Each structure stands twice: as C-alpha cells, then as structure tokens.
Coordinates of C-alpha atoms in Angstrom, one line a residue:
X1 CA 79.1 29.3 60.7
X2 CA 78.3 25.6 59.7
X3 CA 78.8 24.8 56.1
X4 CA 76.9 21.9 54.2
X5 CA 79.2 21.7 51.3
X6 CA 78.4 20.2 47.9
X7 CA 79.6 21.0 44.5
X8 CA 77.9 24.0 42.7
X9 CA 77.0 23.3 38.9
X10 CA 80.2 23.8 37.1
X11 CA 81.5 23.7 33.4
X12 CA 82.0 20.3 32.0
X13 CA 85.8 19.5 31.3
X14 CA 86.9 17.1 28.8
X15 CA 87.8 13.8 30.3
X16 CA 89.9 12.9 27.1
X17 CA 93.2 14.3 28.0
X18 CA 95.0 16.1 30.9
X19 CA 97.4 19.0 30.5
X20 CA 99.9 16.5 29.5
X21 CA 97.9 15.2 26.7
X22 CA 97.5 11.5 28.6
X23 CA 94.2 10.9 29.9
X24 CA 95.1 8.2 32.3
X25 CA 97.6 10.2 34.2
X26 CA 94.6 11.6 36.3
X27 CA 91.8 9.4 35.4
X28 CA 89.3 8.1 37.9
X29 CA 88.4 4.4 37.0
X30 CA 85.6 2.7 38.3
X31 CA 86.1 -1.3 39.0
X32 CA 83.2 -3.4 38.0
X33 CA 83.0 -6.8 39.5
X34 CA 80.9 -8.3 36.7
X35 CA 79.1 -11.0 38.4
X36 CA 78.0 -8.5 41.4
X37 CA 77.0 -5.1 39.4
X38 CA 73.7 -5.9 37.7
X39 CA 71.8 -9.1 36.3
X40 CA 69.7 -8.4 33.2
X41 CA 68.4 -12.1 32.7
X42 CA 67.5 -13.0 36.1
X43 CA 69.7 -15.9 36.8
X44 CA 71.0 -14.2 40.0
X45 CA 74.5 -13.4 38.3
X46 CA 75.7 -10.1 37.0
X47 CA 76.4 -9.8 33.2
X48 CA 77.7 -7.8 30.4
X49 CA 74.1 -6.4 29.5
X50 CA 73.6 -5.6 33.0
X51 CA 76.6 -3.5 33.2
X52 CA 75.8 -1.9 29.7
X53 CA 72.1 -0.9 31.0
X54 CA 73.8 0.6 34.2
X55 CA 76.5 2.8 32.4
X56 CA 74.6 6.0 32.9
X57 CA 75.2 5.8 36.6
X58 CA 78.7 5.6 36.0
X59 CA 78.6 8.6 33.6
X60 CA 76.7 10.7 36.1
X61 CA 79.1 9.6 38.8
X62 CA 81.7 11.2 36.9
X63 CA 84.4 8.7 36.4
X64 CA 86.5 8.6 33.2
X65 CA 86.8 4.8 32.5
X66 CA 85.3 1.4 33.8
X67 CA 87.6 -1.7 34.5
X68 CA 85.7 -4.9 34.0
X69 CA 86.9 -8.1 35.9
X70 CA 87.3 -11.3 33.8
X71 CA 84.0 -12.4 31.7
X72 CA 85.8 -15.0 29.6
X73 CA 84.9 -18.7 29.3
X74 CA 85.7 -20.3 32.6
X75 CA 84.3 -22.9 35.0
X76 CA 84.6 -20.3 37.8
X77 CA 86.7 -21.9 40.2
X78 CA 88.0 -18.6 41.2
X79 CA 85.4 -15.9 40.1
X80 CA 86.5 -16.0 36.6
X81 CA 90.3 -15.7 37.2
X82 CA 90.7 -19.3 35.8
X83 CA 90.2 -18.7 32.1
X84 CA 89.5 -21.5 29.8
X85 CA 89.2 -19.3 26.4
X86 CA 90.8 -15.8 26.5
X87 CA 88.7 -14.8 23.2
X88 CA 85.3 -15.8 24.2
X89 CA 82.6 -14.5 26.6
X90 CA 81.3 -17.2 29.2
X91 CA 77.6 -17.7 28.6
X92 CA 77.1 -16.8 32.1
X93 CA 77.8 -13.2 31.2
X94 CA 76.5 -13.0 27.6
X95 CA 78.3 -13.4 24.4
X96 CA 80.9 -11.5 22.3
X97 CA 78.1 -9.2 21.0
X98 CA 77.4 -8.1 24.4
X99 CA 81.0 -7.2 24.9
X100 CA 81.1 -5.2 21.8
X101 CA 78.0 -3.3 22.6
X102 CA 79.2 -2.5 25.9
X103 CA 82.4 -1.0 24.8
X104 CA 80.3 0.9 22.0
X105 CA 77.8 2.0 24.6
X106 CA 80.6 3.2 26.9
X107 CA 82.6 5.1 24.5
X108 CA 79.3 7.0 23.4
X109 CA 78.9 8.2 27.1
X110 CA 82.5 9.1 27.0
X111 CA 83.8 6.2 29.3
X112 CA 86.9 4.3 28.5
X113 CA 86.8 0.5 28.8
X114 CA 89.6 -1.6 30.6
X115 CA 89.4 -5.3 30.7
X116 CA 91.1 -8.0 32.8
X117 CA 93.8 -10.2 31.5
X118 CA 95.2 -13.2 33.5
X119 CA 98.6 -14.2 32.0
X120 CA 100.1 -16.0 35.1
X121 CA 98.0 -19.0 34.8
X122 CA 95.2 -20.6 33.0
X123 CA 92.1 -22.7 33.9
X124 CA 92.7 -26.4 34.3
X125 CA 90.1 -26.8 31.5
X126 CA 92.0 -24.4 29.1
X127 CA 92.9 -26.7 25.9
X128 CA 96.6 -26.3 26.6
X129 CA 96.4 -27.9 30.0
X130 CA 94.1 -30.4 28.7
X131 CA 96.5 -31.3 26.1
X132 CA 99.4 -31.2 28.8
X133 CA 97.4 -34.0 30.8
X134 CA 96.8 -36.0 27.6
X135 CA 100.5 -36.3 26.9
X136 CA 100.4 -34.2 23.7
X137 CA 104.1 -33.7 22.8
X138 CA 105.5 -30.1 24.0
X139 CA 102.2 -29.3 25.8
X140 CA 103.6 -29.6 29.1
X141 CA 106.5 -27.1 28.4
X142 CA 104.0 -24.4 28.4
X143 CA 103.3 -25.0 32.1
X144 CA 105.6 -25.6 35.1
X145 CA 105.6 -29.4 35.5
X146 CA 108.5 -30.9 37.4
X147 CA 109.4 -34.3 39.0
X148 CA 108.7 -34.6 42.5
X149 CA 111.4 -35.2 45.4
X150 CA 111.8 -38.2 47.5
X151 CA 112.7 -41.9 46.6
X152 CA 109.4 -42.3 44.4
X153 CA 109.1 -38.5 43.7
X154 CA 106.1 -38.5 46.2
X155 CA 107.3 -35.1 47.6
X156 CA 106.4 -31.7 45.8
X157 CA 109.3 -30.3 43.9
X158 CA 109.9 -27.4 46.4
X159 CA 108.5 -25.9 49.6
X160 CA 106.3 -23.3 47.8
X161 CA 102.7 -22.8 49.2
X162 CA 99.8 -21.5 47.5
X163 CA 98.3 -18.0 48.0
X164 CA 95.1 -19.6 48.9
X165 CA 96.7 -22.1 51.4
X166 CA 98.2 -25.6 51.0
X167 CA 100.8 -26.8 48.8
X168 CA 101.4 -24.9 45.7
X169 CA 102.0 -28.3 43.5
X170 CA 99.6 -30.8 42.6
X171 CA 100.5 -34.4 41.3
X172 CA 99.0 -36.0 38.2
X173 CA 98.5 -39.6 37.6
X174 CA 101.8 -40.3 35.7
X175 CA 103.8 -38.6 38.9
X176 CA 104.6 -35.3 37.6
X177 CA 103.7 -32.2 39.5
X178 CA 102.5 -28.8 38.4
X179 CA 102.6 -25.5 39.9
X180 CA 99.9 -23.4 40.9
X181 CA 100.4 -20.4 43.0
X182 CA 96.8 -20.0 43.3
X183 CA 94.1 -22.7 43.4
X184 CA 94.9 -26.3 41.9
X185 CA 92.4 -25.4 39.1
X186 CA 94.8 -22.5 37.9
X187 CA 97.9 -23.9 36.7
X188 CA 100.8 -21.4 36.2
X189 CA 102.2 -20.8 32.8
X190 CA 105.9 -21.1 31.9
X191 CA 106.8 -17.6 30.5
X192 CA 110.1 -18.8 29.4
X193 CA 108.3 -20.8 26.6
X194 CA 107.9 -18.5 23.4
X195 CA 104.5 -20.0 22.7
X196 CA 103.2 -18.5 25.7
X197 CA 104.4 -14.8 24.9
X198 CA 103.0 -15.2 21.3
X199 CA 99.7 -16.4 22.7
X200 CA 99.1 -13.4 25.0
X201 CA 100.3 -11.1 22.5
X202 CA 97.6 -12.2 20.2
X203 CA 95.0 -12.3 22.9
X204 CA 95.7 -8.7 23.8
X205 CA 95.4 -7.8 19.8
X206 CA 92.0 -9.6 19.7
X207 CA 90.6 -7.3 22.5
X208 CA 92.2 -4.0 21.3
X209 CA 90.9 -4.7 17.8
X210 CA 87.4 -5.0 19.5
X211 CA 88.1 -1.5 20.8
X212 CA 89.0 -1.8 24.6
X213 CA 91.2 1.0 26.0
X214 CA 93.4 -1.0 27.9
X215 CA 94.2 -4.1 30.4
X216 CA 94.5 -4.6 34.0
X217 CA 97.2 -7.2 34.4
X218 CA 96.4 -9.6 36.9
X219 CA 99.3 -10.7 39.3
X220 CA 101.7 -8.8 36.9
X221 CA 104.5 -9.3 39.3
X222 CA 104.2 -13.2 39.2
X223 CA 104.8 -14.6 35.7
X224 CA 108.6 -15.1 36.0
X225 CA 109.8 -17.5 38.7
X226 CA 113.5 -17.7 39.9
X227 CA 115.7 -20.0 38.0
X228 CA 115.7 -23.5 39.3
X229 CA 112.5 -22.7 41.3
X230 CA 114.7 -22.6 44.7
X231 CA 113.1 -23.4 48.1
X232 CA 111.9 -20.5 50.2
X233 CA 113.4 -22.2 53.2
X234 CA 110.4 -21.6 55.4
X235 CA 106.9 -23.2 55.5
X236 CA 104.7 -20.2 55.6
X237 CA 101.8 -19.6 53.4
X238 CA 102.6 -17.5 50.3
X239 CA 101.5 -13.9 50.4
X240 CA 101.1 -11.6 47.4
X241 CA 103.3 -8.8 49.2
X242 CA 106.2 -8.8 51.7
X243 CA 109.2 -7.3 52.7
X244 CA 111.5 -9.6 51.3
X245 CA 112.1 -10.9 47.7
X246 CA 110.1 -14.3 46.9
X247 CA 111.3 -16.5 44.0
X248 CA 108.0 -16.6 42.5
X249 CA 106.9 -12.8 42.7
X250 CA 108.4 -9.6 41.7
X251 CA 111.4 -11.2 39.6
X252 CA 113.1 -8.6 37.4
X253 CA 112.3 -10.9 34.3
X254 CA 108.7 -9.8 34.4
X255 CA 109.8 -6.2 33.1
X256 CA 110.8 -7.5 29.6
X257 CA 107.1 -8.9 29.3
X258 CA 105.6 -5.5 30.1
X259 CA 108.0 -3.8 27.8
X260 CA 106.9 -6.0 25.1
X261 CA 103.3 -5.2 26.1
X262 CA 103.8 -1.6 26.1
X263 CA 105.3 -1.6 22.7
X264 CA 102.0 -3.5 21.6
X265 CA 99.8 -0.9 23.1
X266 CA 101.7 2.1 21.8
X267 CA 101.0 0.5 18.3
X268 CA 97.3 1.3 18.7
X269 CA 95.8 4.5 18.3
X270 CA 93.6 6.1 21.1
X271 CA 96.3 6.0 24.2
X272 CA 95.5 2.4 25.3
X273 CA 97.0 1.4 28.5
X274 CA 98.3 -1.2 30.8
X275 CA 97.6 -1.4 34.4
X276 CA 99.7 -3.5 36.7
X277 CA 98.3 -5.4 39.7
X278 CA 101.6 -5.7 41.3
X279 CA 102.4 -6.4 44.6
X280 CA 106.0 -5.3 45.4
X281 CA 107.5 -5.0 48.7
X282 CA 108.7 -1.3 48.5
X283 CA 107.4 1.8 46.6
X284 CA 110.7 1.8 44.7
X285 CA 110.1 -1.6 43.5
X286 CA 106.7 -0.9 42.2
X287 CA 107.8 2.3 40.5
X288 CA 109.9 -0.1 38.2
X289 CA 106.6 -1.4 36.8
X290 CA 105.6 2.2 35.5
X291 CA 108.9 3.2 33.8
X292 CA 108.5 5.1 30.5
X293 CA 108.6 1.8 28.4
X294 CA 106.4 -0.4 30.9
X295 CA 103.1 0.1 32.0
X296 CA 101.0 3.2 32.5
X297 CA 99.8 2.5 36.0
X298 CA 100.3 0.3 38.9
X299 CA 98.0 0.1 41.9
X300 CA 99.4 1.5 45.1
X301 CA 98.6 -1.3 47.7
X302 CA 100.8 0.4 50.2
X303 CA 98.1 3.2 50.5
X304 CA 95.2 0.7 50.4
X305 CA 96.8 -1.3 53.4
X306 CA 97.5 2.2 55.3
X307 CA 95.9 2.5 58.7
X308 CA 93.8 5.4 59.9
X309 CA 96.8 7.0 61.1
X310 CA 98.1 10.5 59.8
X311 CA 101.7 9.7 60.2
X312 CA 101.6 6.3 58.3
X313 CA 99.5 8.1 55.5
X314 CA 101.8 10.9 55.0
X315 CA 104.8 8.4 55.0
X316 CA 103.0 6.3 52.3
X317 CA 101.8 9.5 50.1
X318 CA 105.5 11.0 50.2
X319 CA 107.1 7.5 49.5
X320 CA 104.7 6.8 46.8
X321 CA 105.0 10.2 45.0
X322 CA 108.7 10.2 45.1
X323 CA 109.1 6.7 43.7
X324 CA 106.6 7.5 40.8
X325 CA 108.1 10.9 40.2
X326 CA 111.4 9.5 39.9
X327 CA 110.3 7.7 36.7
X328 CA 107.9 10.3 35.4
X329 CA 104.7 8.1 36.1
X330 CA 101.5 9.1 37.9
X331 CA 100.8 7.5 41.3
X332 CA 97.7 5.3 41.3
X333 CA 95.6 5.6 44.5
X334 CA 93.2 2.8 45.7
X335 CA 91.2 2.3 48.7
X336 CA 89.1 -1.1 48.1
X337 CA 88.8 -3.9 45.4
X338 CA 87.4 -7.1 44.9
X339 CA 90.2 -8.9 47.0
X340 CA 90.1 -6.8 50.3
X341 CA 87.8 -6.1 53.1
X342 CA 86.0 -2.9 52.2
X343 CA 87.6 0.1 53.8
X344 CA 84.2 1.4 55.5
X345 CA 84.7 -2.0 57.7
X346 CA 88.7 -1.7 57.7
X347 CA 88.5 1.7 59.5
X348 CA 86.2 0.5 62.1
X349 CA 82.7 0.0 60.7
X350 CA 79.7 1.6 61.6
X351 CA 79.2 5.3 61.8
X352 CA 82.9 5.9 62.6
X353 CA 84.0 3.6 59.7
X354 CA 81.6 5.3 57.3
X355 CA 82.9 8.9 58.3
X356 CA 86.6 7.8 57.9
X357 CA 85.8 6.0 54.5
X358 CA 84.1 9.3 53.3
X359 CA 87.1 11.3 54.5
X360 CA 89.7 9.0 52.9
X361 CA 87.9 9.2 49.7
X362 CA 88.2 13.0 49.4
X363 CA 92.0 12.6 50.6
X364 CA 92.5 10.0 47.6
X365 CA 90.8 12.2 45.2
X366 CA 92.9 15.1 46.2
X367 CA 96.2 13.4 45.6
X368 CA 98.2 14.0 42.4
X369 CA 97.6 11.1 39.9
X370 CA 95.0 8.5 39.1
X371 CA 92.4 7.0 41.5
X372 CA 90.4 3.7 41.2
X373 CA 86.9 3.3 43.0
X374 CA 85.6 0.0 43.6
X375 CA 81.7 -0.8 42.8
X376 CA 79.7 0.2 45.9
X377 CA 82.4 2.4 47.4
X378 CA 80.4 5.4 46.3
X379 CA 77.5 4.0 48.3
X380 CA 79.4 3.5 51.5
X381 CA 79.0 -0.1 51.5
X382 CA 80.4 -2.0 54.5
X383 CA 81.9 -5.5 54.3
X384 CA 79.4 -8.3 54.7
X385 CA 80.9 -10.3 57.5
X386 CA 78.3 -12.8 58.5
X387 CA 77.8 -15.0 55.3
X388 CA 77.2 -18.5 56.3
X389 CA 79.8 -20.8 55.3
X390 CA 77.3 -22.7 52.7
X391 CA 77.0 -19.5 50.9
X392 CA 80.9 -18.7 50.5
X393 CA 82.5 -19.3 47.1
X394 CA 85.9 -17.9 47.6
X395 CA 88.2 -20.9 46.9
X396 CA 90.7 -19.7 49.7
X397 CA 87.9 -20.1 52.5
X398 CA 87.5 -23.7 51.4
X399 CA 91.0 -24.5 51.1
X400 CA 91.9 -23.2 54.6
X401 CA 89.0 -24.4 56.6
X402 CA 87.7 -20.9 57.0
X403 CA 90.7 -19.4 58.3
X404 CA 91.2 -17.3 55.1
X405 CA 89.2 -16.5 52.1
X406 CA 87.1 -13.5 53.3
X407 CA 86.6 -12.0 49.9
X408 CA 83.0 -12.9 49.4
X409 CA 82.1 -10.1 51.8
X410 CA 83.1 -7.4 49.5
X411 CA 81.5 -9.1 46.4
X412 CA 77.9 -8.8 47.5
X413 CA 75.7 -7.7 44.6
X414 CA 75.1 -4.2 44.4
X415 CA 71.8 -2.4 46.0
X416 CA 70.2 -0.2 43.0
X417 CA 66.8 0.4 44.4
X418 CA 63.8 -1.0 46.4
X419 CA 63.3 -1.9 50.1
X420 CA 64.4 -5.5 50.0
X421 CA 66.7 -8.0 48.2
X422 CA 67.6 -8.0 45.3
X423 CA 67.3 -4.5 45.5
X424 CA 66.9 -3.9 41.8
X425 CA 70.1 -6.0 41.1
X426 CA 67.9 -8.2 38.8
X427 CA 64.7 -9.6 38.1
X428 CA 65.3 -12.5 40.8
X429 CA 67.7 -13.2 43.5
X430 CA 71.3 -12.8 43.7
X431 CA 74.2 -15.2 43.7
X432 CA 75.5 -14.1 47.3
X433 CA 72.9 -13.0 49.7
X434 CA 72.3 -9.2 50.3
X435 CA 71.7 -8.0 54.0
X436 CA 68.1 -7.3 54.8
X437 CA 69.2 -3.7 56.1
X438 CA 70.8 -2.6 52.6
X439 CA 67.7 -0.4 51.4
X440 CA 69.1 2.7 52.5
X441 CA 72.5 2.2 50.7
X442 CA 70.8 2.0 47.2
X443 CA 71.5 4.2 44.5
X444 CA 67.9 5.3 44.4
X445 CA 67.8 6.0 48.1
X446 CA 71.1 8.1 48.1
X447 CA 70.2 9.9 44.9
X448 CA 69.5 13.6 45.6
X449 CA 70.3 13.4 49.5
X450 CA 72.9 16.1 50.0
X451 CA 74.2 13.9 53.1
X452 CA 74.6 10.6 51.3
X453 CA 78.1 9.1 50.3
X454 CA 76.7 9.0 46.6
X455 CA 76.2 12.5 46.3
X456 CA 79.6 13.2 48.1
X457 CA 81.4 11.2 45.4
X458 CA 79.4 12.9 42.5
X459 CA 80.2 16.4 44.0
X460 CA 83.9 15.5 44.4
X461 CA 84.4 14.1 41.1
X462 CA 82.8 17.2 39.4
X463 CA 85.0 19.4 41.5
X464 CA 88.0 17.4 40.7
X465 CA 87.4 18.0 36.8
X466 CA 86.9 21.8 37.7
X467 CA 89.6 22.5 39.9
X468 CA 93.1 22.9 38.2
X469 CA 94.8 22.1 41.3
X470 CA 93.3 18.6 41.6
X471 CA 94.2 15.3 40.1
X472 CA 96.8 15.8 37.2
X473 CA 100.4 15.7 38.5
X474 CA 101.4 18.2 36.1
X475 CA 99.2 20.9 37.9
X476 CA 101.7 21.3 40.4
X477 CA 103.5 19.8 43.6
X478 CA 101.9 18.8 46.8
X479 CA 103.2 20.9 49.7
X480 CA 102.8 20.0 53.4
X481 CA 101.9 22.7 55.8
X482 CA 102.4 22.5 59.7
X483 CA 99.2 21.0 61.2
X484 CA 98.3 19.6 64.5
X485 CA 98.9 16.1 65.6
X486 CA 96.4 13.8 63.9
X487 CA 96.0 16.4 61.2
X488 CA 97.0 16.4 57.5
X489 CA 97.4 19.8 55.5
X490 CA 98.7 20.2 52.1
X491 CA 98.3 22.5 49.4
X492 CA 98.5 22.3 45.5
X493 CA 98.0 25.4 43.2
X494 CA 94.7 27.0 44.2
X495 CA 93.7 24.3 46.4
X496 CA 94.1 22.8 50.0
X497 CA 93.0 19.8 51.8
X498 CA 92.6 19.2 55.5
X499 CA 92.2 15.6 57.1
X500 CA 91.3 15.3 60.6
X501 CA 91.8 11.7 61.7
X502 CA 91.0 12.2 65.5
X503 CA 87.9 11.5 67.3
X504 CA 87.4 15.1 68.4
X505 CA 87.1 18.4 66.5
X506 CA 90.3 20.5 65.8
X507 CA 90.7 24.2 65.4
X508 CA 93.0 25.8 63.1
X509 CA 93.3 28.7 60.7
X510 CA 91.2 28.3 57.7
X511 CA 93.4 27.6 54.8
X512 CA 90.8 29.1 52.1
X513 CA 87.2 29.0 51.2
X514 CA 85.7 25.5 51.8
X515 CA 84.2 24.0 48.8
X516 CA 83.7 20.3 50.1
X517 CA 83.6 18.3 53.4
X518 CA 82.9 14.7 54.2
X519 CA 81.2 16.3 57.5
X520 CA 79.8 19.7 58.1
X521 CA 82.5 22.2 58.8
X522 CA 82.3 25.4 61.0
X523 CA 84.3 28.4 59.9
X524 CA 84.0 32.1 60.3
X525 CA 86.2 32.6 57.3
X526 CA 89.6 33.1 59.7
X527 CA 89.4 29.9 61.8
X528 CA 87.9 26.4 61.0
X529 CA 86.6 23.9 63.4
X530 CA 87.5 20.5 61.6
X531 CA 84.9 17.6 62.6
X532 CA 86.2 14.5 63.7
X533 CA 87.3 11.9 61.1
X534 CA 86.7 14.3 58.2
X535 CA 88.3 15.7 55.3
X536 CA 87.8 19.2 53.7
X537 CA 88.4 20.6 50.3
X538 CA 89.4 24.2 50.2
X539 CA 90.0 26.9 47.3
X540 CA 92.0 30.0 47.4

C-alpha cells in the first residue's frame, strides 16, 4: 500500500517550554534575511514592517522564534554586517518604532525574537572609527592599528588575509595599518580594550530592554586575536573554519566574553538566549561555546557542510551529540543560511536536489536539540546561480574578481504570490532579480498542496510538537539500528526515522506506523519500500 503522508490535526502544544523548562533546547528558529523577506514600502528592499506583516506565515509554519539579520544603521558595505550605530534602525528598514512593533506583534503570535549583534568589527563610518582616523586621543586603541613592516612601514604588519580575499590590513594616510578580517569597510575591534566590552554590554541591554529574546552573535569565535598578532606562515586566504588553530579565530579568550554576556542574559527574566556563530575545527571545540556558563546554542556547521552520504552524516551526528552532551547542552542543527549555497543546490539541484533537501529537512527535525530554518528553505528554493555580475552585491565577489562571493544567490527575495516578479515581495521590484520561473515556489502556490515542500514543513513542525520522542534532548537518547548500506535508521522513545540516501528504493522491515514522509512510501505493515532520496518518520 502506498501512503501519501501528512500530519493529522493535533492538539496544540505550548512553545514556551520543554520538559526541562528551557524553550531554546528544542526550538525551531526561522532566519529572516530582512532585505529579502518582504518589502512594505515599494523601494525593492525588505524592511521591518514587511517582516511584521508576514509574521502570520511563520506562526502557521509552526516555528518557535524568528532570527532577524542586522537592521541597524549601516552603509551596507556587507549587507548590514558593517554597523555604524548599534542602537538605531537604518531608514532603509524603518525606524525604532517599527522594531518595537515587530517584537510586540511576534510575541502576540507566540513567536520569540532573536536579533543579530556584530561584535568583531564595526563599520568604517562608526563614530569610533571616524574618531580614530581623525586622531582623537585613545580612539585608535579601540581597534587594531599597528605600524607596518619594511624600511618605511610599507608592508602589512603580518601575513593575515581577509576572509573576503586580499590583505587583512589597510593603510591609512599617516602610515598606520588597521586590521579587517572581512572587508576594509569593517575594521576589527580590539577586545582587550575595556571600553569595547562596556559598549557592547550597553548595546545588549538596549535591545533586551526593548524586549528581544536573545542574540545571534556574529563571528562569535573571532573577537580575540593571538597575542602579538603572529604570522600564519602561509599565504592562503583566511577561512572561517579549518582543521588547525588560527591566530585570529577560536582563541580561548573569547570564552570570557561569552561568560560575561551569559551573566547579563541571565539577569533578565524570560529566558533570553545567546546563539554563537562559531566556526570551530572540531565538535569538541564547538561545544566549549555552549558550556553551562556560556552561550545557549552554537550553530553546527559540520552538519551543514556534510555531503549526501549516510556514513558522513552518522559520523557528524554522533560526534555532535557526544560533544554537546558532555557539557549538558543541546545540539543546534542547520542546513542553510544567508552565507552558503542553498542545500537544494548543494545536494545536486533539480528534482534530485529537492528530494534530498526534503529528506534532509525531516532528518534534521528528527534529531535531538534545536533546529534553524533559513527563509525560503520551507519553499524548496534553489540557489540562483546565473546572476549577472552587474547585479551582485556580495563584497567577496568583487574583491576576488568573481572567484568567490556566491552569497547573493541564496539571498534572492522571497516569492509570496503571483505569476511574475516580484511575486508579492513588495509593490515594485526587488533589490536582487528574481528568476522568471519561480511562480510555482511561492507561498500561495504551495499552500494547500499536500505534495508541496511548504506543506511538508508545516506537517513536520506540527508533528514535532506532538510526538514526545522528537526535538527535546530530554525526551530520550537516539539509538541507531542496523540498516542496509546507504540507509540510516534510528529510534527515540515512541519514534523512528529512516533515511534512504540511495538512488533506488530499499526494502526493510517496517519500524512502526508511518506518520510522515518526504516521498510516498509503500508498506504492508510488515515491510516497507523506502523511495530513493527520502526520509520517513514512524510512530510505535
């Protein structure tokens, strides 16, 4: 018998707490890239009012919280991750009252709000950096200014290179050099300066007082640099993650910063949280960021980078769970975000990539811990790979002559409705061009279609709330069972999950009663024929 599986109506479950009383331990958090979510005023750029107007979509989807990318005052050299004023909303996105109304509206729908904070660097137009360039006493001590090397100081202070390509140092007119691990418009702060720590504590309090529920910490592994800023000894471009320690990333000193922020977060009622964007070389190093006195969550980029291979997947899952379990923290799973190629495309693109992406979503949502969904993931959006160079905005693209910087393709504004661009994104066009064939991906087109990716996500999130063996780490351990090559099979209390990564169907004993599948499954109650590139949930 072939089963077309969707979730039946279920009693609602509270999103406020898990069995342990901590909402974030099994929360599903939706990432909004503000520029590309919804445009309310017709300028082609998404804004806070647009997000507020579309919050019912997130409530219906069934997520617990929303994470907003930076909306602060910024010259937008790097999509808002170059902040000129951490306490004000850029007019491009609205004003402070829009932020306040968004938080209130989200809370009214039972959604928590997490905002980005960018502590590794500021914008070059931040008042602090302008003061540094103007020669104000003490101003340069907030940043990493150094004299150059060579007879006339004409060479950079060390051999570090930017993540975006090219030197990590820029020289100012008086001959000094300043460090920027990203774009030159993003000078790195010196966290050895107590003024920097005091300023960010104040910034966090400002937004906590407005009512936000937590912070996603950008480059959480990067604020502290090795003493003396030593050479790496090789000329390769800097990367956010590697297999060896780097003198500018994942230094032990960052943990005291996170401990101080955890104390601040804990001083507020309502379980406010910190989420580390920490690129660490191993699961064990990543777990250090979520020790009981540090951040609540850290993105699991090893899972995101895992290929479509069950041996690699199981290895990453096991190592991730072991590392976070050792410190009593939940694992945080993620498949896509605004900095990487969408996983539909990473998994092969086309029908095969979409099938694998749907299966990977069910696998992720079945694992113990918290999960993040990047906007458009619930629509099955592919990466846009044919953007013309003239349309690209990613600074890495332009700093590397097109050899890097492919982040624009995952930032295309969302399709909401209609048959042609801008697909309901806003009253007019969009800041990045949308493909002409995206009508079928829209929210309106997929709503009510039981075969759509959107309805699969809605069903999965509804079941995740209802089945006690899903989500919360406290619900019980994950146990692997024997399975054919290319198949994953694990159980949790009252629940089983099967993933077939092979390009052909696989038969095995049915582990229970099928309740949801990314593709139609055939079962007679005793055996099951798993479709290729599919994931199925089972209850027993």
